[in-house]
Short mmCIF file of C-alpha atoms in Angstrom, two decimals:
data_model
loop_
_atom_site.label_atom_id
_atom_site.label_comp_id
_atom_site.label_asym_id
_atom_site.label_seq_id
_atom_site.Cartn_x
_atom_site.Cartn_y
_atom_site.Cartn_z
CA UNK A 518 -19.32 33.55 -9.80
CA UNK A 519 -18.23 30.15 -11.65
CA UNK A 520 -15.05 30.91 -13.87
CA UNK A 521 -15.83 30.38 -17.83
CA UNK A 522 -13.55 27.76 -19.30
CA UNK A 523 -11.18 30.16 -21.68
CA UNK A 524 -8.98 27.58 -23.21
CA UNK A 525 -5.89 30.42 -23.55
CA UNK A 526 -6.34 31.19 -19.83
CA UNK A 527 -6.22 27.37 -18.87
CA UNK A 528 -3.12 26.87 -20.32
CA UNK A 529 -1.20 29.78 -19.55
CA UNK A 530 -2.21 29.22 -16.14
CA UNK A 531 -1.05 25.89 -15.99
CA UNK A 532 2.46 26.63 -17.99
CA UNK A 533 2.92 29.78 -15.55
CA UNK A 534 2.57 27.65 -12.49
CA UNK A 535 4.37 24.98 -14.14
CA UNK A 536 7.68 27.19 -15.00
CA UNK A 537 7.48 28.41 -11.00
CA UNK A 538 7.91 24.52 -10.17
CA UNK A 539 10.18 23.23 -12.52
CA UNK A 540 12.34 21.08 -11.70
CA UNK A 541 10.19 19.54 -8.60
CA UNK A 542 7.28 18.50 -10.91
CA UNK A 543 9.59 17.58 -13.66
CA UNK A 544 11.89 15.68 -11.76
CA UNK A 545 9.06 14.05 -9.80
CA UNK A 546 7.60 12.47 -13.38
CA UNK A 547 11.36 11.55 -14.15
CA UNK A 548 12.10 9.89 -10.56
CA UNK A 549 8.83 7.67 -10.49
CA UNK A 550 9.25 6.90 -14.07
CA UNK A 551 13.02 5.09 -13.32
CA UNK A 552 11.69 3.43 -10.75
CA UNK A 553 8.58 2.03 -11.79
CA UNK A 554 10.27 1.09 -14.77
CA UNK A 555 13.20 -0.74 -12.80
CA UNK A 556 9.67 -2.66 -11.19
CA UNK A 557 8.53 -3.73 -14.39
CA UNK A 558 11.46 -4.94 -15.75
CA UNK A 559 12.13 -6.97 -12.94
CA UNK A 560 8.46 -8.34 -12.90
CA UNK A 561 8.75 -9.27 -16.54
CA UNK A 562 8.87 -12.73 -16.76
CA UNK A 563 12.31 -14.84 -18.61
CA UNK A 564 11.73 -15.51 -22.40
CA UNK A 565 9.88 -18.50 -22.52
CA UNK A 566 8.97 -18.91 -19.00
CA UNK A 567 5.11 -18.21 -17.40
CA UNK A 568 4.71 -15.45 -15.22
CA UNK A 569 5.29 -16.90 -11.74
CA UNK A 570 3.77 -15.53 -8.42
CA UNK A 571 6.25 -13.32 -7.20
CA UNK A 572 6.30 -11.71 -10.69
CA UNK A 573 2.32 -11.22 -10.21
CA UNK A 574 2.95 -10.00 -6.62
CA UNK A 575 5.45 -7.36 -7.91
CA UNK A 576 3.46 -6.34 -10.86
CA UNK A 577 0.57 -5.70 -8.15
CA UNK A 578 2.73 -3.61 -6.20
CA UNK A 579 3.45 -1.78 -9.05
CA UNK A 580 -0.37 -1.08 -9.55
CA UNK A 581 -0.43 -0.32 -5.97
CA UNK A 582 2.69 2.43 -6.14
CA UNK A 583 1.48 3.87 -9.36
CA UNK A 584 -1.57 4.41 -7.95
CA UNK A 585 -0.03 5.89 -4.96
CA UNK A 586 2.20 8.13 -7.32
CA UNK A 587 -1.18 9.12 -9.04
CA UNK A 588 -2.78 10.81 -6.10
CA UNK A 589 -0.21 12.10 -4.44
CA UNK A 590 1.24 14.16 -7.70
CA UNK A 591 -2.33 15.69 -7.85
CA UNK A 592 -2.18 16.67 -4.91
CA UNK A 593 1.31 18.03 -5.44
CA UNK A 594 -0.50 20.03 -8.99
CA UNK A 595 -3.16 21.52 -6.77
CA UNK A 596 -0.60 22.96 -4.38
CA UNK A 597 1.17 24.34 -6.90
CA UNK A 598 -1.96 25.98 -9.13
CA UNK A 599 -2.83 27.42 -5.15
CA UNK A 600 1.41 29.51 -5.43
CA UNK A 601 2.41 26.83 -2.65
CA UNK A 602 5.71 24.72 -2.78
CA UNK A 603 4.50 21.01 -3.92
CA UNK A 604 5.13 18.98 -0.27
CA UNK A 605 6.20 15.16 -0.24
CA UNK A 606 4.05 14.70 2.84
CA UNK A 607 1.05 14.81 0.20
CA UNK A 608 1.69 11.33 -0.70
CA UNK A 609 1.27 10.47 3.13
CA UNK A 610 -1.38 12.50 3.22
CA UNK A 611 -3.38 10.83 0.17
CA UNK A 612 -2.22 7.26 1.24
CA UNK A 613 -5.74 6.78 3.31
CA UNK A 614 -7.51 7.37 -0.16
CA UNK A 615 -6.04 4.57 -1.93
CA UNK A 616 -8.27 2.07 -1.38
CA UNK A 617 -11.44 4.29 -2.10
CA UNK A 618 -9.27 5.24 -5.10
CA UNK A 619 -8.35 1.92 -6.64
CA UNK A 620 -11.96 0.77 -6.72
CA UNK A 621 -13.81 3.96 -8.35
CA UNK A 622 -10.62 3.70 -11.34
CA UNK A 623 -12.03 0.53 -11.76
CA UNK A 624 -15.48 1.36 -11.76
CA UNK A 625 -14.60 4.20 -14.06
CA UNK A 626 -12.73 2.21 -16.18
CA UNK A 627 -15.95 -0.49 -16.66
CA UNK A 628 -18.23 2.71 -17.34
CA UNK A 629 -16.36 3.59 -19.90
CA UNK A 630 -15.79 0.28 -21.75
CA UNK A 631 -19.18 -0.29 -21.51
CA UNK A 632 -20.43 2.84 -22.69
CA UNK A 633 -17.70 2.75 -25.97
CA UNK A 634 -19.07 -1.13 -26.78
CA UNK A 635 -22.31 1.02 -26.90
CA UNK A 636 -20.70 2.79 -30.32
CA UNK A 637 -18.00 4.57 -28.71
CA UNK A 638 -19.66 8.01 -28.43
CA UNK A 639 -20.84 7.16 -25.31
CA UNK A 640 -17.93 6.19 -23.90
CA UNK A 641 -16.45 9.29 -24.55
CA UNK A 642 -19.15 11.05 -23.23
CA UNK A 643 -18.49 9.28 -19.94
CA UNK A 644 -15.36 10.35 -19.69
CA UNK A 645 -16.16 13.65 -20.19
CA UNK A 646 -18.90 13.94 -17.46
CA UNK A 647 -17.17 11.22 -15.33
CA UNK A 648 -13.26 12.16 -15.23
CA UNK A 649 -13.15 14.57 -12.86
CA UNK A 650 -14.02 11.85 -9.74
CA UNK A 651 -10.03 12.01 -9.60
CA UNK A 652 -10.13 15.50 -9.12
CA UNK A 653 -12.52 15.66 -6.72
CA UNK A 654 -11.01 12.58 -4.40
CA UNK A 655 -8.13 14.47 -3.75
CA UNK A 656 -9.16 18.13 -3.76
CA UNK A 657 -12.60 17.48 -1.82
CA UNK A 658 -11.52 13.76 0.05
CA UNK A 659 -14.91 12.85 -1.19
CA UNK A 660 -15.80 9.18 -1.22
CA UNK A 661 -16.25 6.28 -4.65
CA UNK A 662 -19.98 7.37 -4.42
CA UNK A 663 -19.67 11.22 -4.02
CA UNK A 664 -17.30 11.49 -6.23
CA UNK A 665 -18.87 10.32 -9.45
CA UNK A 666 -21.87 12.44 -8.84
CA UNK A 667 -19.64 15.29 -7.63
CA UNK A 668 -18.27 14.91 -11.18
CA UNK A 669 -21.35 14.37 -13.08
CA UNK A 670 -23.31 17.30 -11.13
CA UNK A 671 -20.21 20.18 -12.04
CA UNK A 672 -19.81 18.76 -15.83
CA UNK A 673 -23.50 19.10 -16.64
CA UNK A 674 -23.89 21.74 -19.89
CA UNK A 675 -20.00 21.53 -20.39
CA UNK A 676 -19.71 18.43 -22.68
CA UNK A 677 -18.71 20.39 -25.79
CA UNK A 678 -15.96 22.42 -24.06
CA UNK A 679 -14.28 19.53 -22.30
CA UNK A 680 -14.63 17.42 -25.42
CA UNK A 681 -12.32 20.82 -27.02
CA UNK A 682 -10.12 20.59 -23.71
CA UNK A 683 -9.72 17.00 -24.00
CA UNK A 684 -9.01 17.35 -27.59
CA UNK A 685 -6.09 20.00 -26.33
CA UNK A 686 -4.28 17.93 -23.30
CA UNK A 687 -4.30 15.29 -25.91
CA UNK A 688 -2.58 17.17 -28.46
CA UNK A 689 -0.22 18.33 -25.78
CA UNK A 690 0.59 14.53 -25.49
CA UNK A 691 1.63 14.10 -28.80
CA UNK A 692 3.42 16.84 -29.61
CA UNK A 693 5.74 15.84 -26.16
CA UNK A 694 6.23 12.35 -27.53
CA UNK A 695 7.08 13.87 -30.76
CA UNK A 696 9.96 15.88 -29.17
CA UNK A 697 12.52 12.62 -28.76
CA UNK A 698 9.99 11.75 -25.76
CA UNK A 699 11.96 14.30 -23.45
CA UNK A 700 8.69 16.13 -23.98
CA UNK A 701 6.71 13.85 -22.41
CA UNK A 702 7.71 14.47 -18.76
CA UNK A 703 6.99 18.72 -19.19
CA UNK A 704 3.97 17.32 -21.09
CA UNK A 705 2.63 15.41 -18.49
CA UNK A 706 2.81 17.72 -15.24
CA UNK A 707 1.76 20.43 -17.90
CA UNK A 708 -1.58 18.94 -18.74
CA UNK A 709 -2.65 17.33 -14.93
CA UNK A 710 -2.08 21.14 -13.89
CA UNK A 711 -4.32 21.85 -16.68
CA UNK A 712 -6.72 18.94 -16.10
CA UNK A 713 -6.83 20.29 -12.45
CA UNK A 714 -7.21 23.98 -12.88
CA UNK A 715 -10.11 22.80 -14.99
CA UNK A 716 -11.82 21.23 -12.13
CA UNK A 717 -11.01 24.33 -9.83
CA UNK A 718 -12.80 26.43 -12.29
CA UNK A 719 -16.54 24.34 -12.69
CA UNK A 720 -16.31 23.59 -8.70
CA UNK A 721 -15.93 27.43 -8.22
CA UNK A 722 -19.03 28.91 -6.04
CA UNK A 723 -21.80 29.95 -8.18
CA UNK A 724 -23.02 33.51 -6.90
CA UNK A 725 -26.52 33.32 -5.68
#
């Protein structure tokens, strides 16, 4: 039967599986971090001088790597909510979904500015029944396509308690940033475990 979405359980869940990985997780966050800042930096352009073309090449790269980063550290979070040892192989693994990947963000992205022109609650509401195409990309390998509707088809009656969720991971956020912004990197691996046990629970089998 479908797990119900107890906000207590979520979290301790998360911060249990979290504590059992540490350092890895942490230290991932804090290793990417260095280095995609050292990117940045160096794709920054002089004062007073345009951005030139290797500076737009590197900042693409950067997209690219990020991106990368992105799928491969939720696949690392689903490994560990499953009591397995996160593997670097994952971001091997994930690499082939990168394409697929980059194009639905920006799809999702466009849905969502569209719908918050439309008076913002609809953009919001998007995001709600929409977010979860991450998710479901890396757990499932589904496609742009199947992914959105895979999304939209296991959100459907759950708006309210993912708006409360959503209002909880960001919450989580701040209060991180608010601790000298050491926080941040427990607070980040903390709520994607979160984000993803969330998706574990509404794809669980439905007993017939």
């Amino acid at each position: 039967m479908k797990e119900k979405l107890v906000y207590p359980d979520i979290f301790k869940k998360a911060w249990n599986r979290l504590m059992s990985q540490f350092w890895l997780l942490v230290g991932l966050i804090i290793g990417f971090t260095i280095v995609y800042s050292l990117l940045y930096i160096f794709a920054l352009p002089a004062k007073g001088e345009s951005m030139t073309i290797s500076g737009i090449i590197v900042s693409i790269l950067g997209w690219l790597l990020l991106s990368l980063f992105q799928l491969g550290y939720m696949k690392n979070c689903f490994q560990t909510l499953d009591g397995e040892e996160p593997q670097f192989s994952s971001y091997g693994q994930v690499s082939r979904q990168l394409p697929g990947y980059l194009v639905a963000s920006i799809i999702f992205v466009l849905i969502v500015t569209i719908g918050t022109i439309l008076f913002i609650v609809p953009g919001i509401y998007l995001i709600l029944r929409l977010q979860f195409f991450f998710a479901s990309m890396v757990d499932e390998n589904t496609g742009i396509i199947k992914s959105f509707k895979r999304s939209w088809e296991i959100t459907k009656g759950q708006t309210l308690k993912l708006f409360i969720i959503m209002l909880i991971l960001i919450s989580i956020s701040i209060i991180g940033q608010l601790a000298l912004l050491i926080g941040t990197f427990v607070a980040i691996p903390l709520t994607i475990l979160m984000y993803g046990d969330v998706f574990r629970k509404l794809t669980a089998p439905t007993a017939s």
